[in-house]
């Protein structure tokens, strides 16, 4: 089920508005639903009832609970009922609802929030049919709305969870940051802490009602945080199954499904919609129906608790039953003071009880809930509700419509009628479109999970997720018609704060930042296809690649393109993956996927997007700039070649490049933009689209360096990262030695020649295993030493970040994980002189362009002729003692890494199946630096161009 088709229910601020407009807060209980004028009455003939479901009737979640209510109605009243299942919101829902009205059904229950406009449209055409809309807020003479007090059940579930936890950490899979979910989460926490004051609830916000993959990942992450009870407000049973698999407890929701987790499920708040359906139908049959909103709970029987597991102690069951009866009798309210929020501020005084209108608009977390309510795809409850209903953030026109409706009520004392809404929509759609529209595109290339700022020499601290988010909030405020894009490689080769948590912090950060679409590059595949599929499930943005052949069924969320509506302009964003990317990761990580020709597939995708209505075209590519012509400044390399091979693109964004180019060029009519990797710079591009001309008439770009000193970091992103930082500190903050100076690394110098940081790693490997030779690829080295890892101790001497001033610089374990993020293993083996020459020929084969395959070595030296033909560039190789190495069958002992030994980066001469796998490179380098205590960067002429060689 898609986000859009499953987003429904519990947009409570809207229900509150309807209740306030009708003066109905005091009449939420079923008594008094009779209308003062006798209601609208029933249609002649046999009485018939219809239900419309957003999901399958047997989904064991939301739709299933409503269908159980329908079956209860059948049994109790013996009347004719019908239902339609898996009905998408929009035209399909309108058609289904109208069909039942045309067939003479007396009352129609529409059970998804997103059916609201469809209900209002059909209701205006069939005034003698009664409509009840679940969780909606619009009413009419023949339209009512209803919802349930689920928080009462969640309080009782919290009592069970708080009694059963051994770790005092409870996990909560939270769908959307809207009042209903916040209310239920708070109630669960209050229930848990009523029996266990030490209980702490860790929510994971998944921004969907149902997505089994995302729900599973959320549950897994909660277990990793130490939670031994996993509660879910989402619809699928995947979190329950995770609990069963991991030996922890589960709290279900919607309906009782013990078969999913027979040894884990403690209980579940469950819906009994049949009690409401029976009353509503009887009211219609008796002519006493009214459109007064209903908010029922345990007292009315619309909500109950599933059986508590047999292994739960009897005293817990007794306590739950007592509290349940107290709620039913009115002797206890879940939200009675004193209640403090999780900052310690008192929100409900002792003895006071929250009013219903305050419960319906919950926007704070009670004491005991970790973190903050995320902005996510929306910044206030209305925007979150809109996101839940439509699967997208509200646009300017949506906000204008909302403002108009509130203004209408202020002037007229009533909400707008259906006809007045329709007139409003017609007027909005008739607004002039001739004026040019300025669209802003904010973009990064090769972000590589850089959630922390980088310390850039002579510049300062740059980038990081919270800093980037703050910059982009300012950019959006200045230019609201904005798309935020990444050209791929957003994860992988990342710093420990992301890599050691399976890249989840990076994806969560991009979600909070508001990324609209991401490309796919080599490092996105570092952990393999299953890991990429998992991360795609966590992302609230699509991954795009038009030339990734064979992804169907393997990468289920990857699309060739996405069309966005930006201020009325249809903008197509097309993803392009670099054909060379499979060679840059461990062999096999792409599985059976093939990467087709970029230009041909981009052209085909552009035409498909045009047929889908696109007017403006953007390519996000993993193609980089190789170099700039010193005379003209024109770029060369894959990015420029692509731009010259395609027609009709308005903007082409390059991927992270080994060349330090960060400029914009116009090539073949397209603006081509290249920024620096890891968020060292981002592009702020403006495109002016003229609807009258049907094309882009203006374009410009600027490259922005996001200095950390220039903004206040986004506190929401910081709060998300805080628990991950805390978990890292105990292990990675341990000092291991000192560096006399910074070991530089810029992704250029070490990929063109010998580098001190390469010597350090190669020497460490040979020290550990006692081999004659060591060889490592430069692409495996990712950051300088010290790195951008940020240990907690400010007394350490490190560049930037508020630390004490060096040199010398203190190194910690986290630096080594940042330098070597891939988790590669050392491999020892024998190698012939012939194999060594072939490996070295591969290592220099991309010169004069920088390449990650360039070798860093220890135990020997070599000279090469850069102008010679490929395969004949190595001039000489000698051991450290001066003994020559010939390209023959003589064998030598060698240590390398598992990536190169499997043929990665073109080192096919080593892919002969030999080698013993040893320790992780990180372990080796940590132990080497600890053994030395103090290290100093140095180069020794191990690698020389032949014209300078003394060998």
Coordinates of N, CA and C in Angstrom, one line a residue, residues 62-270:
X62 N -5.8 -1.4 10.1 CA -6.8 -0.4 10.2 C -8.1 -0.8 9.4
X63 N -8.0 -1.2 8.1 CA -9.1 -1.6 7.4 C -9.8 -2.9 7.9
X64 N -8.9 -3.8 8.4 CA -9.5 -5.0 9.0 C -10.3 -4.7 10.2
X65 N -9.9 -3.8 11.0 CA -10.7 -3.5 12.2 C -12.0 -2.9 11.8
X66 N -12.1 -2.1 10.8 CA -13.4 -1.5 10.3 C -14.2 -2.6 9.7
X67 N -13.6 -3.6 9.0 CA -14.4 -4.7 8.5 C -15.0 -5.6 9.5
X68 N -14.3 -5.7 10.6 CA -14.8 -6.5 11.8 C -16.0 -5.7 12.3
X69 N -16.0 -4.4 12.3 CA -17.2 -3.6 12.7 C -18.4 -3.9 11.8
X70 N -18.1 -4.0 10.5 CA -19.1 -4.3 9.5 C -19.8 -5.6 9.8
X71 N -18.9 -6.6 10.0 CA -19.5 -8.0 10.3 C -20.3 -8.0 11.6
X72 N -19.9 -7.2 12.6 CA -20.6 -7.1 13.8 C -22.0 -6.5 13.5
X73 N -22.0 -5.5 12.6 CA -23.3 -4.9 12.2 C -24.2 -5.9 11.5
X74 N -23.6 -6.7 10.7 CA -24.4 -7.7 10.0 C -25.1 -8.6 11.0
X75 N -24.3 -9.0 12.0 CA -24.8 -10.0 13.0 C -25.8 -9.4 13.9
X76 N -25.6 -8.1 14.3 CA -26.5 -7.5 15.3 C -27.8 -7.0 14.7
X77 N -27.8 -6.5 13.5 CA -29.0 -5.9 12.9 C -29.5 -6.7 11.8
X78 N -28.8 -7.6 11.2 CA -29.2 -8.4 10.1 C -29.6 -7.6 8.9
X79 N -28.9 -6.5 8.6 CA -29.2 -5.7 7.4 C -28.2 -6.0 6.3
X80 N -28.4 -5.5 5.2 CA -27.6 -5.7 4.0 C -26.4 -4.7 4.1
X81 N -25.1 -5.3 4.0 CA -23.9 -4.4 4.0 C -23.1 -4.8 2.8
X82 N -22.3 -3.9 2.3 CA -21.4 -4.1 1.2 C -20.1 -3.3 1.5
X83 N -19.0 -3.7 0.9 CA -17.8 -2.9 1.1 C -16.9 -3.0 -0.2
X84 N -16.1 -1.9 -0.3 CA -15.1 -1.9 -1.3 C -13.7 -1.7 -0.6
X85 N -12.8 -2.5 -1.0 CA -11.5 -2.5 -0.4 C -10.4 -2.0 -1.3
X86 N -9.3 -1.6 -0.7 CA -8.1 -1.1 -1.4 C -8.5 0.0 -2.4
X87 N -9.3 1.0 -1.9 CA -9.8 2.1 -2.7 C -8.8 3.3 -2.5
X88 N -8.2 3.7 -3.6 CA -7.2 4.8 -3.5 C -8.0 6.1 -3.3
X89 N -7.3 7.0 -2.6 CA -7.9 8.3 -2.4 C -7.9 9.1 -3.7
X90 N -8.9 9.9 -3.9 CA -9.0 10.7 -5.1 C -10.1 10.2 -5.9
X91 N -10.0 10.2 -7.3 CA -11.1 9.9 -8.2 C -11.6 8.5 -7.9
X92 N -10.8 7.5 -7.6 CA -11.3 6.2 -7.4 C -12.2 6.1 -6.2
X93 N -11.9 6.9 -5.1 CA -12.7 6.9 -3.9 C -14.1 7.6 -4.3
X94 N -14.0 8.7 -5.0 CA -15.2 9.4 -5.4 C -16.1 8.5 -6.2
X95 N -15.6 7.7 -7.1 CA -16.3 6.8 -7.9 C -17.0 5.7 -7.1
X96 N -16.2 5.1 -6.1 CA -16.8 4.1 -5.3 C -17.9 4.6 -4.4
X97 N -17.7 5.7 -3.8 CA -18.7 6.3 -2.9 C -20.0 6.7 -3.7
X98 N -19.8 7.3 -4.9 CA -20.9 7.7 -5.7 C -21.7 6.4 -6.1
X99 N -21.0 5.4 -6.4 CA -21.7 4.1 -6.9 C -22.6 3.6 -5.8
X100 N -22.2 3.7 -4.6 CA -23.1 3.2 -3.5 C -24.3 4.2 -3.3
X101 N -24.0 5.5 -3.5 CA -25.1 6.4 -3.3 C -26.1 6.2 -4.5
X102 N -25.7 6.0 -5.7 CA -26.6 5.8 -6.8 C -27.4 4.5 -6.6
X103 N -26.8 3.5 -6.0 CA -27.6 2.3 -5.8 C -28.5 2.3 -4.6
X104 N -28.7 3.5 -4.0 CA -29.7 3.6 -2.9 C -29.2 3.2 -1.5
X105 N -27.9 3.1 -1.3 CA -27.5 2.8 0.1 C -27.8 4.0 1.0
X106 N -28.3 3.6 2.2 CA -28.8 4.6 3.1 C -27.7 5.4 3.9
X107 N -26.7 4.7 4.2 CA -25.5 5.3 4.9 C -24.3 4.7 4.4
X108 N -23.3 5.5 4.2 CA -22.0 5.1 3.7 C -20.9 5.5 4.7
X109 N -20.1 4.6 5.1 CA -19.0 4.8 6.0 C -17.7 4.9 5.2
X110 N -17.0 6.1 5.2 CA -15.8 6.2 4.5 C -14.7 6.2 5.5
X111 N -13.8 5.2 5.5 CA -12.9 5.0 6.7 C -11.5 5.5 6.5
X112 N -11.2 6.4 5.6 CA -9.9 7.0 5.4 C -10.0 8.5 5.4
X113 N -9.1 9.1 6.2 CA -9.1 10.6 6.2 C -9.0 11.2 4.8
X114 N -8.2 10.5 3.9 CA -8.1 11.1 2.6 C -9.3 11.0 1.7
X115 N -10.4 10.4 2.2 CA -11.6 10.3 1.4 C -12.5 11.6 1.6
X116 N -12.0 12.5 2.4 CA -12.8 13.7 2.8 C -13.4 14.4 1.7
X117 N -12.6 14.9 0.7 CA -13.1 15.6 -0.4 C -14.1 14.8 -1.3
X118 N -13.8 13.5 -1.4 CA -14.7 12.7 -2.2 C -16.1 12.6 -1.5
X119 N -16.1 12.5 -0.1 CA -17.3 12.4 0.6 C -18.1 13.7 0.5
X120 N -17.4 14.8 0.6 CA -18.2 16.1 0.5 C -18.7 16.3 -0.9
X121 N -18.0 15.9 -1.9 CA -18.5 16.0 -3.3 C -19.8 15.2 -3.5
X122 N -19.7 13.9 -3.2 CA -20.8 13.0 -3.4 C -22.0 13.4 -2.5
X123 N -21.7 13.8 -1.2 CA -22.8 14.1 -0.3 C -23.6 15.3 -0.8
X124 N -23.0 16.3 -1.5 CA -23.7 17.4 -2.0 C -24.7 17.0 -3.1
X125 N -24.4 15.9 -3.8 CA -25.2 15.4 -4.9 C -26.3 14.5 -4.4
X126 N -26.2 13.9 -3.2 CA -27.2 12.9 -2.7 C -27.6 13.3 -1.3
X127 N -28.4 14.3 -1.1 CA -28.7 14.8 0.2 C -29.5 13.9 1.1
X128 N -30.1 12.8 0.5 CA -30.9 11.9 1.3 C -30.1 10.7 1.7
X129 N -28.8 10.7 1.4 CA -27.9 9.6 1.8 C -27.1 10.2 3.0
X130 N -26.9 9.4 4.0 CA -26.1 9.8 5.2 C -24.6 9.3 5.0
X131 N -23.7 10.1 5.3 CA -22.3 9.8 5.1 C -21.6 10.0 6.5
X132 N -20.8 9.0 6.9 CA -20.0 9.1 8.1 C -18.5 8.9 7.7
X133 N -17.7 9.9 8.1 CA -16.3 9.9 7.6 C -15.4 9.8 8.8
X134 N -14.6 8.7 8.8 CA -13.6 8.4 9.9 C -12.5 9.4 9.9
X135 N -12.3 10.1 11.1 CA -11.2 11.0 11.4 C -11.2 12.2 10.6
X136 N -12.3 12.5 9.9 CA -12.3 13.8 9.1 C -12.7 15.0 9.9
X137 N -12.8 16.1 9.3 CA -13.2 17.3 10.0 C -14.3 18.1 9.3
X138 N -14.5 17.8 8.0 CA -15.6 18.6 7.3 C -16.9 17.9 7.5
X139 N -17.9 18.7 7.8 CA -19.3 18.1 8.0 C -20.2 18.9 7.1
X140 N -21.4 18.3 6.9 CA -22.5 18.9 6.2 C -23.8 18.4 6.8
X141 N -24.9 18.8 6.2 CA -26.2 18.4 6.8 C -26.3 16.9 6.8
X142 N -25.7 16.2 5.9 CA -25.8 14.7 5.8 C -24.4 14.1 5.9
X143 N -23.4 14.8 6.5 CA -22.1 14.2 6.7 C -21.7 14.4 8.2
X144 N -21.3 13.3 8.8 CA -20.8 13.3 10.2 C -19.4 12.8 10.2
X145 N -18.7 13.0 11.3 CA -17.3 12.5 11.4 C -17.2 11.8 12.8
X146 N -16.3 10.8 12.8 CA -16.1 10.0 14.0 C -14.6 9.6 14.2
X147 N -14.2 9.4 15.5 CA -12.9 8.9 15.8 C -13.0 8.2 17.2
X148 N -11.8 7.7 17.6 CA -11.8 7.0 18.9 C -10.7 7.5 19.8
X149 N -10.9 7.3 21.2 CA -10.0 7.7 22.2 C -8.9 6.6 22.4
X150 N -8.1 6.4 21.3 CA -7.1 5.3 21.4 C -6.1 5.5 22.6
X151 N -6.0 6.7 23.0 CA -4.9 7.0 24.1 C -5.3 6.2 25.3
X152 N -6.6 5.9 25.6 CA -6.9 5.2 26.8 C -6.3 3.8 26.8
X153 N -6.4 3.1 25.6 CA -5.8 1.8 25.5 C -4.3 1.8 25.6
X154 N -3.7 2.9 25.0 CA -2.3 3.0 25.1 C -1.8 3.2 26.5
X155 N -2.5 3.9 27.3 CA -2.1 4.0 28.7 C -2.1 2.6 29.4
X156 N -3.1 1.8 29.1 CA -3.1 0.5 29.7 C -2.0 -0.4 29.2
X157 N -1.7 -0.3 27.9 CA -0.6 -1.0 27.3 C 0.7 -0.6 27.9
X158 N 0.8 0.7 28.2 CA 2.0 1.2 28.9 C 2.2 0.5 30.3
X159 N 1.2 0.3 31.0 CA 1.3 -0.4 32.3 C 1.9 -1.8 32.1
X160 N 1.4 -2.5 31.1 CA 2.0 -3.8 30.8 C 3.5 -3.7 30.4
X161 N 3.8 -2.8 29.5 CA 5.2 -2.7 29.0 C 6.1 -2.3 30.2
X162 N 5.7 -1.3 31.0 CA 6.5 -0.8 32.1 C 6.7 -1.9 33.1
X163 N 5.8 -2.8 33.3 CA 5.9 -3.9 34.2 C 6.9 -5.0 33.7
X164 N 7.0 -5.1 32.4 CA 7.7 -6.3 31.8 C 9.1 -6.0 31.4
X165 N 9.5 -4.7 31.3 CA 10.8 -4.3 30.8 C 11.9 -4.6 31.8
X166 N 13.0 -5.1 31.4 CA 14.1 -5.4 32.2 C 15.2 -4.3 32.0
X167 N 15.2 -3.7 30.8 CA 16.2 -2.6 30.5 C 15.7 -1.2 30.8
X168 N 14.4 -1.1 31.1 CA 13.8 0.2 31.3 C 13.7 1.1 30.0
X169 N 14.0 0.4 28.9 CA 13.9 1.1 27.6 C 12.8 0.5 26.8
X170 N 11.8 1.3 26.5 CA 10.7 0.9 25.7 C 10.7 1.6 24.3
X171 N 10.6 0.8 23.2 CA 10.6 1.4 21.9 C 9.2 1.6 21.4
X172 N 9.0 2.6 20.5 CA 7.7 3.0 20.0 C 7.8 3.4 18.6
X173 N 7.2 2.6 17.7 CA 7.2 2.9 16.2 C 6.1 3.9 16.0
X174 N 6.5 5.1 15.8 CA 5.5 6.2 15.7 C 5.3 6.6 14.2
X175 N 4.1 6.6 13.7 CA 3.9 6.9 12.3 C 4.2 8.4 11.9
X176 N 3.4 9.3 12.3 CA 3.5 10.7 12.0 C 3.6 11.6 13.2
X177 N 4.3 12.7 13.2 CA 4.3 13.6 14.3 C 3.1 14.5 14.4
X178 N 1.9 13.9 14.5 CA 0.6 14.6 14.6 C 0.0 14.4 15.9
X179 N -1.0 15.2 16.3 CA -1.5 15.1 17.7 C -1.9 13.7 18.1
X180 N -2.6 13.0 17.3 CA -3.1 11.6 17.7 C -1.9 10.8 18.1
X181 N -0.9 10.7 17.3 CA 0.3 9.8 17.6 C 1.0 10.3 18.9
X182 N 1.2 11.7 18.9 CA 1.8 12.2 20.1 C 1.0 11.9 21.4
X183 N -0.3 12.0 21.3 CA -1.2 11.8 22.4 C -1.1 10.3 22.8
X184 N -1.1 9.4 21.9 CA -1.0 8.0 22.2 C 0.4 7.6 22.8
X185 N 1.4 8.2 22.2 CA 2.8 8.0 22.7 C 2.9 8.5 24.2
X186 N 2.4 9.7 24.4 CA 2.4 10.2 25.8 C 1.6 9.4 26.8
X187 N 0.5 8.9 26.3 CA -0.3 8.0 27.2 C 0.4 6.7 27.5
X188 N 1.0 6.1 26.5 CA 1.8 4.9 26.7 C 2.9 5.2 27.8
X189 N 3.6 6.3 27.6 CA 4.7 6.6 28.5 C 4.2 6.8 30.0
X190 N 3.1 7.6 30.1 CA 2.5 7.8 31.4 C 2.1 6.5 32.1
X191 N 1.5 5.6 31.3 CA 1.1 4.3 31.8 C 2.3 3.5 32.3
X192 N 3.4 3.5 31.5 CA 4.6 2.7 31.8 C 5.3 3.3 33.1
X193 N 5.3 4.6 33.2 CA 6.0 5.3 34.3 C 5.1 5.2 35.6
X194 N 3.8 4.9 35.4 CA 3.0 4.8 36.6 C 3.4 3.6 37.4
X195 N 4.0 2.6 36.8 CA 4.4 1.4 37.5 C 5.9 1.3 37.5
X196 N 6.6 2.0 36.7 CA 8.1 1.9 36.6 C 8.6 3.3 36.3
X197 N 8.9 4.1 37.3 CA 9.3 5.5 37.1 C 10.6 5.7 36.3
X198 N 11.4 4.6 36.2 CA 12.7 4.6 35.5 C 12.5 4.4 34.0
X199 N 11.3 4.0 33.6 CA 11.1 3.7 32.2 C 11.3 4.9 31.3
X200 N 11.9 4.6 30.2 CA 12.2 5.6 29.2 C 11.7 5.1 27.8
X201 N 11.0 5.9 27.1 CA 10.4 5.5 25.8 C 11.2 6.2 24.7
X202 N 11.7 5.4 23.8 CA 12.4 5.8 22.6 C 11.5 5.7 21.4
X203 N 11.0 6.8 20.8 CA 10.2 6.7 19.6 C 11.1 6.8 18.3
X204 N 10.7 6.0 17.3 CA 11.3 6.2 16.0 C 10.2 6.6 15.0
X205 N 10.3 7.7 14.4 CA 9.3 8.3 13.6 C 9.5 7.8 12.1
X206 N 8.5 7.1 11.6 CA 8.7 6.5 10.3 C 7.9 7.2 9.2
X207 N 7.1 8.2 9.5 CA 6.4 9.0 8.5 C 5.6 8.2 7.5
X208 N 4.9 7.2 8.0 CA 4.0 6.4 7.1 C 3.1 5.6 8.1
X209 N 1.9 5.3 7.7 CA 1.1 4.4 8.5 C 1.4 3.0 8.3
X210 N 1.7 2.6 7.1 CA 2.1 1.2 6.9 C 3.2 1.1 5.8
X211 N 4.3 0.5 6.2 CA 5.4 0.2 5.3 C 6.2 -0.9 6.0
X212 N 5.9 -2.2 5.7 CA 6.5 -3.3 6.5 C 8.0 -3.2 6.6
X213 N 8.7 -2.8 5.5 CA 10.1 -2.7 5.5 C 10.6 -1.6 6.4
X214 N 9.9 -0.5 6.3 CA 10.3 0.7 7.2 C 10.0 0.4 8.7
X215 N 8.9 -0.3 8.9 CA 8.5 -0.7 10.3 C 9.5 -1.7 10.9
X216 N 9.9 -2.6 10.1 CA 10.9 -3.6 10.5 C 12.2 -2.9 10.9
X217 N 12.7 -2.0 10.0 CA 13.9 -1.3 10.3 C 13.8 -0.5 11.6
X218 N 12.7 0.2 11.8 CA 12.5 1.0 13.0 C 12.6 0.1 14.2
X219 N 11.9 -1.1 14.1 CA 12.0 -2.0 15.3 C 13.4 -2.5 15.5
X220 N 14.1 -2.8 14.5 CA 15.5 -3.3 14.6 C 16.4 -2.2 15.3
X221 N 16.2 -1.0 14.9 CA 17.0 0.1 15.4 C 16.6 0.3 16.9
X222 N 15.4 0.1 17.3 CA 15.0 0.2 18.7 C 15.6 -0.9 19.5
X223 N 15.7 -2.1 19.0 CA 16.3 -3.2 19.7 C 17.8 -2.8 19.9
X224 N 18.4 -2.2 18.9 CA 19.8 -1.9 19.0 C 20.0 -0.8 20.1
X225 N 19.0 0.0 20.3 CA 19.1 1.1 21.4 C 18.8 0.5 22.8
X226 N 18.6 -0.8 22.9 CA 18.4 -1.4 24.2 C 17.0 -1.6 24.6
X227 N 16.0 -1.3 23.7 CA 14.6 -1.5 24.0 C 14.3 -3.0 24.1
X228 N 13.6 -3.4 25.1 CA 13.2 -4.8 25.2 C 11.6 -5.0 25.2
X229 N 11.0 -3.9 24.9 CA 9.5 -3.9 24.5 C 9.4 -3.0 23.3
X230 N 8.8 -3.5 22.2 CA 8.6 -2.7 21.0 C 7.1 -2.5 20.8
X231 N 6.6 -1.3 21.0 CA 5.2 -0.9 20.7 C 5.1 -0.3 19.4
X232 N 4.0 -0.5 18.7 CA 3.9 0.1 17.3 C 2.5 0.7 17.2
X233 N 2.5 1.9 16.6 CA 1.2 2.5 16.3 C 1.0 2.3 14.8
X234 N 1.9 1.7 14.1 CA 1.8 1.5 12.7 C 0.9 0.3 12.4
X235 N 0.7 0.0 11.2 CA -0.4 -1.0 10.9 C 0.1 -2.5 10.7
X236 N 1.3 -2.7 10.2 CA 1.7 -4.0 9.9 C 2.3 -4.7 11.1
X237 N 2.4 -6.0 11.1 CA 2.9 -6.8 12.2 C 4.4 -7.0 12.2
X238 N 5.1 -6.3 11.3 CA 6.6 -6.5 11.2 C 7.3 -6.2 12.5
X239 N 7.0 -5.1 13.2 CA 7.6 -4.9 14.5 C 7.4 -6.0 15.5
X240 N 6.2 -6.6 15.5 CA 5.9 -7.7 16.4 C 6.8 -8.9 16.0
X241 N 7.0 -9.1 14.7 CA 7.8 -10.2 14.2 C 9.3 -10.0 14.6
X242 N 9.7 -8.8 14.5 CA 11.1 -8.5 15.0 C 11.3 -8.8 16.4
X243 N 10.3 -8.4 17.2 CA 10.3 -8.7 18.7 C 10.4 -10.2 18.9
X244 N 9.6 -11.0 18.2 CA 9.7 -12.4 18.3 C 11.1 -13.0 17.9
X245 N 11.6 -12.4 16.8 CA 12.9 -12.9 16.4 C 14.1 -12.5 17.3
X246 N 13.9 -11.4 17.9 CA 15.1 -10.8 18.7 C 14.9 -11.1 20.2
X247 N 13.8 -11.9 20.6 CA 13.7 -12.2 22.0 C 13.3 -11.1 22.9
X248 N 12.5 -10.1 22.4 CA 12.0 -9.1 23.2 C 10.5 -9.1 23.2
X249 N 9.8 -8.2 23.8 CA 8.3 -8.1 23.9 C 7.8 -7.2 22.8
X250 N 6.5 -7.3 22.5 CA 5.8 -6.5 21.6 C 4.5 -6.0 22.1
X251 N 4.1 -4.8 21.7 CA 2.7 -4.3 21.9 C 2.1 -4.0 20.6
X252 N 1.0 -4.7 20.2 CA 0.4 -4.5 18.9 C -0.6 -3.4 18.9
X253 N -1.3 -3.3 17.8 CA -2.3 -2.2 17.7 C -3.4 -2.6 16.6
X254 N -4.5 -2.0 16.7 CA -5.7 -2.2 15.8 C -6.5 -3.5 16.0
X255 N -5.8 -4.6 16.0 CA -6.5 -5.9 16.2 C -5.5 -6.9 16.9
X256 N -6.1 -7.9 17.4 CA -5.3 -8.9 18.1 C -4.8 -10.0 17.2
X257 N -3.4 -10.0 17.0 CA -2.8 -10.9 16.1 C -1.6 -11.7 16.7
X258 N -1.9 -12.6 17.6 CA -0.9 -13.3 18.4 C 0.0 -14.2 17.5
X259 N -0.6 -14.6 16.3 CA 0.2 -15.5 15.5 C 1.4 -14.9 15.0
X260 N 1.5 -13.6 14.9 CA 2.7 -12.9 14.4 C 3.9 -13.0 15.4
X261 N 3.5 -13.1 16.7 CA 4.6 -13.1 17.7 C 4.1 -13.8 18.9
X262 N 3.9 -15.1 18.8 CA 3.3 -15.9 19.9 C 4.0 -15.8 21.2
X263 N 5.3 -15.6 21.2 CA 6.1 -15.6 22.4 C 6.5 -14.2 22.9
X264 N 6.0 -13.2 22.1 CA 6.5 -11.8 22.3 C 5.3 -10.9 22.6
X265 N 4.1 -11.1 22.0 CA 3.1 -10.2 22.1 C 2.5 -10.1 23.5
X266 N 2.5 -8.9 24.1 CA 2.0 -8.7 25.5 C 0.5 -8.5 25.5
X267 N 0.1 -7.5 24.6 CA -1.3 -7.1 24.5 C -1.4 -6.1 23.3
X268 N -2.5 -5.5 23.1 CA -2.7 -4.5 22.1 C -4.0 -3.7 22.3
X269 N -3.9 -2.4 22.1 CA -5.2 -1.7 22.1 C -5.9 -2.1 20.8
X270 N -7.2 -2.4 20.8 CA -7.9 -2.9 19.6 C -9.2 -2.1 19.5

